[in-house]
Amino acid sequence: MSTETRNIRVDYLARVEGEGALDLHIRDGRVSSAQLRIFEPPRLFEALLRGRSHAEIPDIVARICGICPVAYQMSAVHAIEHAFGIHVAGPLRELRRLLYCGEWIESHALHVTMLHAPDFLGFDDVVQMARAHGDRVRGAIALKKAGNHLIQVLGGREIHPVSVKVGGFHRVPRRSELLPLAEELKRAQEQAIELLRWVSGFEFPDYQRDYEFVALRHPDEYPFNEGRLVSSGDIDIDIADFDREFEERHVAHSTALQARLRRRGAYLVGPLARYALNFDRLSPELQSLARDAGLGPVCRNPFQSIVVRAVELVYACTEALRIIDAYVEPEHAAVDVAPRAGVGYGCTEAPRGICWHRYQFDQDGSVVEARIVPPTSQNQPSIEADLAAVADAIIDAPDEVIRHRCEQSIRNYDPCISCATHFLNLTIHRP
Amino acid sequence: MTPRPRLAVWKFASCDGCQLSLLDCEDELLSLADAIEIANFPEASSAISAGPYDLSLVEGSITTAHDAERIREVRRQSKFLVTIGACATAGGIQALRNFADINDFVAAVYASPQYIQTLATSTPISAHVAVDFELRGCPINKLQLLEVITAYLAGRKPAIAAHSVCIECKQRGTVCVAVQGTPCLGPVTHAGCGAICPAYRRGCYGCYGPMETPNTAALAALLKSQGASERELLHAFRSFNAGAEAFAAQSRKHEPAAGGESP
């Protein structure tokens, strides 16, 4: 056994959203510590929301993330409506699902094609990859564009869409605006199936971990906006009871608040968790596509998350087509909203996993207190556990090989560091 | 083949949305990469090559001492420096801290505020280094970003209008929402988005920041006559471009201490 001490560092992680670094310490042939350091500066959203009107929240929280603004808008409007005793149903509810389909498509297609796939094929980026795999890359980019186009039509623009409001929308689309999108989405659905076949043929490191998966679960839908919070352990709770099972810890010598299960520590949110906990909510056709792609009903290999994202891409295209086909223009773009004092909870499935919000309002509907738990701060303990485990498995390999494998492990999670960083800051020291 | 100009993309405190706009140029990205060498764009590529760079796009605001140093180094490495978005040009939504007590803000988020190193203010890039061009918006318009890059490649000034959103509503054929009584910041807001909000049946909320020579006082009077409270006026001018001078100055007039109602 080697007795040397090795430190492997990556000073600026590439192809992730936000600013992070990686520190791995190896002693006596074992990983002694694996740290994902986040140096993204905090923007203090929970503080700046205080005193603002409920009506401003969807626009403000969108700015937490340029890649998944819809997730923040959706969790927020559901929490606000919960506090005010409003329930949005019918075509308005369907339009919210449709908007979320757009976000899953653009975000997953961005990650699968531009950020993650180059890892498996040995390229630095999508531009380089396009020189060797031009048609596939162009198809995947068209898929991403279809997702963005959907958000643009519903929300006015791809990034920080403007149409979402408490109670519904400022403006809802005409049926005639959605029909041309259906044509584009049919092509996108085919491109997603192509993409699924392509990525399922990649070579995946042989690695599995027994994660505790956490996701929403709805009686009859693959989850976007609603459901109970369930886990592959024994958790099955209302989203309002989040604090009973989960805690955010401020670790000693660390400026990170990390979300953990009170009873069991690290857990996993995101595509692998959603898929494992909701496989039976996928259509038989989609289940069989997943099986053809080499997936069982549960996937515990994080490197295969790229395949699960591709399955979800097919799902989002299919669901969007279903909604557009059945769409009936609602009479009103939003239901009436009467603010009242109280507390409301919202939890929706961002592309990267559950995004949990809690707001307390005073009687005129101004924010007294806001709490937001984004997916990446929940996954951070799992990311670090993966880093230690994957590096241990190839400990005798040259530093460069270990470094690449670790970077790839972080990208498995599609981490959204800007999102996480009103909770995470600067250097994380773990004992 | 003559060497292509070298592009770098930098991130400070931000949501990533403005640099994502470059990846959202789905139809143009691959041909853009033929015209310009993407030399440093960590969000998109693992291949990072050292400076100097011909064109730097800077996203985000300065909120830490470390970033205040880093932007000077970016400036040293860059021939032409363009800020992209409201964070980089005005401090962004996180500049709301400039009007509050930073210790109170940090304590509201973190259990152990003493571990957090952050500045009391969020400031635009131009408060720290010389900036060659500022592209506005929260987020920027990707077509305007392409125009800025194209203009740079062609050695001309970017064709970016500095008039108000009102002109864009007229161009788009949108019926004015302000005259129908919807509170709208369009008359004082910099164009560039394409007047999306009024087309989506709501008032402009100023995410492109102030236009050239805005008459914010006249707009505040109009909004007040339409029923806006002092607190609503304060919040209207104090959001995504709170740090932009024209909006900051108008917002101060609506603070409780300035005679506005208490919030």
Short mmCIF file of N, CA, C and O in Angstrom, two decimals, chain B residues 1 4 6 41 52 62 64 72 88 93 95 106 122 144 147 152 154 164 177 183 197 221 227 231 251:
data_model
loop_
_atom_site.label_atom_id
_atom_site.label_comp_id
_atom_site.label_asym_id
_atom_site.label_seq_id
_atom_site.Cartn_x
_atom_site.Cartn_y
_atom_site.Cartn_z
N MET B 1 -5.07 30.37 -42.11
CA MET B 1 -6.21 31.00 -41.42
C MET B 1 -5.67 32.01 -40.41
O MET B 1 -4.82 31.69 -39.58
N ARG B 4 -8.28 33.80 -34.90
CA ARG B 4 -9.57 34.40 -34.56
C ARG B 4 -9.44 35.23 -33.29
O ARG B 4 -8.61 34.90 -32.44
N ARG B 6 -10.05 36.30 -29.56
CA ARG B 6 -10.23 35.39 -28.43
C ARG B 6 -11.27 35.94 -27.46
O ARG B 6 -11.16 37.06 -26.99
N PHE B 41 -14.43 30.01 -21.18
CA PHE B 41 -15.87 30.04 -20.93
C PHE B 41 -16.18 28.80 -20.10
O PHE B 41 -16.69 27.80 -20.60
N PRO B 52 -3.77 37.03 -22.85
CA PRO B 52 -4.84 38.03 -22.88
C PRO B 52 -5.97 37.65 -23.83
O PRO B 52 -5.80 36.81 -24.71
N ILE B 62 -20.06 42.94 -8.12
CA ILE B 62 -18.95 42.77 -7.17
C ILE B 62 -19.51 42.84 -5.74
O ILE B 62 -20.04 43.87 -5.33
N THR B 64 -17.70 40.78 -3.12
CA THR B 64 -16.67 40.32 -2.17
C THR B 64 -15.35 41.03 -2.50
O THR B 64 -15.12 41.46 -3.63
N ARG B 72 -10.12 43.38 -11.50
CA ARG B 72 -8.97 44.15 -11.98
C ARG B 72 -8.08 43.29 -12.86
O ARG B 72 -7.57 43.73 -13.89
N ALA B 88 -24.08 43.16 -13.66
CA ALA B 88 -22.79 43.74 -14.03
C ALA B 88 -22.89 45.24 -14.31
O ALA B 88 -21.93 45.97 -14.13
N ILE B 93 -30.28 42.51 -8.44
CA ILE B 93 -31.25 42.46 -7.34
C ILE B 93 -30.52 42.40 -6.00
O ILE B 93 -31.01 42.91 -4.97
N ALA B 95 -28.23 44.16 -5.08
CA ALA B 95 -27.89 45.51 -4.63
C ALA B 95 -28.94 46.07 -3.67
O ALA B 95 -28.76 47.17 -3.15
N VAL B 106 -27.22 39.27 6.35
CA VAL B 106 -26.49 38.00 6.46
C VAL B 106 -27.10 37.15 7.57
O VAL B 106 -27.29 35.94 7.42
N SER B 122 -23.38 45.69 -3.23
CA SER B 122 -23.23 45.00 -4.50
C SER B 122 -23.08 46.09 -5.55
O SER B 122 -23.97 46.93 -5.70
N GLN B 144 -29.41 40.95 -28.86
CA GLN B 144 -28.54 42.11 -28.62
C GLN B 144 -27.11 41.66 -28.31
O GLN B 144 -26.16 42.32 -28.68
N GLU B 147 -25.53 40.98 -31.49
CA GLU B 147 -25.21 42.25 -32.14
C GLU B 147 -23.91 42.84 -31.58
O GLU B 147 -23.06 43.33 -32.33
N TYR B 152 -18.39 43.97 -32.60
CA TYR B 152 -16.99 43.92 -32.21
C TYR B 152 -16.15 43.31 -33.33
O TYR B 152 -15.10 43.84 -33.71
N ALA B 154 -16.78 43.26 -36.42
CA ALA B 154 -16.76 44.13 -37.60
C ALA B 154 -16.08 45.46 -37.30
O ALA B 154 -15.94 46.31 -38.19
N SER B 164 -36.76 54.47 -24.70
CA SER B 164 -37.56 53.78 -23.68
C SER B 164 -38.29 52.57 -24.26
O SER B 164 -38.41 52.40 -25.48
N VAL B 177 -50.55 49.87 -21.99
CA VAL B 177 -51.24 49.41 -20.79
C VAL B 177 -51.31 50.52 -19.74
O VAL B 177 -52.22 50.53 -18.91
N PRO B 183 -50.02 49.99 -13.76
CA PRO B 183 -48.74 50.63 -13.44
C PRO B 183 -47.64 50.08 -14.34
O PRO B 183 -47.48 48.87 -14.45
N CYS B 197 -43.41 42.64 -21.48
CA CYS B 197 -44.44 42.63 -20.42
C CYS B 197 -45.78 43.21 -20.89
O CYS B 197 -46.81 42.56 -20.69
N ALA B 221 -45.29 60.55 -10.35
CA ALA B 221 -46.52 61.33 -10.14
C ALA B 221 -47.69 60.66 -10.84
O ALA B 221 -48.81 60.58 -10.30
N GLY B 227 -53.05 55.59 -8.15
CA GLY B 227 -53.36 54.89 -6.91
C GLY B 227 -52.20 54.19 -6.23
O GLY B 227 -52.40 53.49 -5.23
N ARG B 231 -45.03 53.11 -0.73
CA ARG B 231 -44.30 51.86 -0.61
C ARG B 231 -44.22 51.13 -1.96
O ARG B 231 -43.17 50.58 -2.34
N SER B 251 -36.07 56.21 -5.90
CA SER B 251 -36.56 55.34 -4.82
C SER B 251 -36.38 56.02 -3.47
O SER B 251 -37.23 55.89 -2.58
#
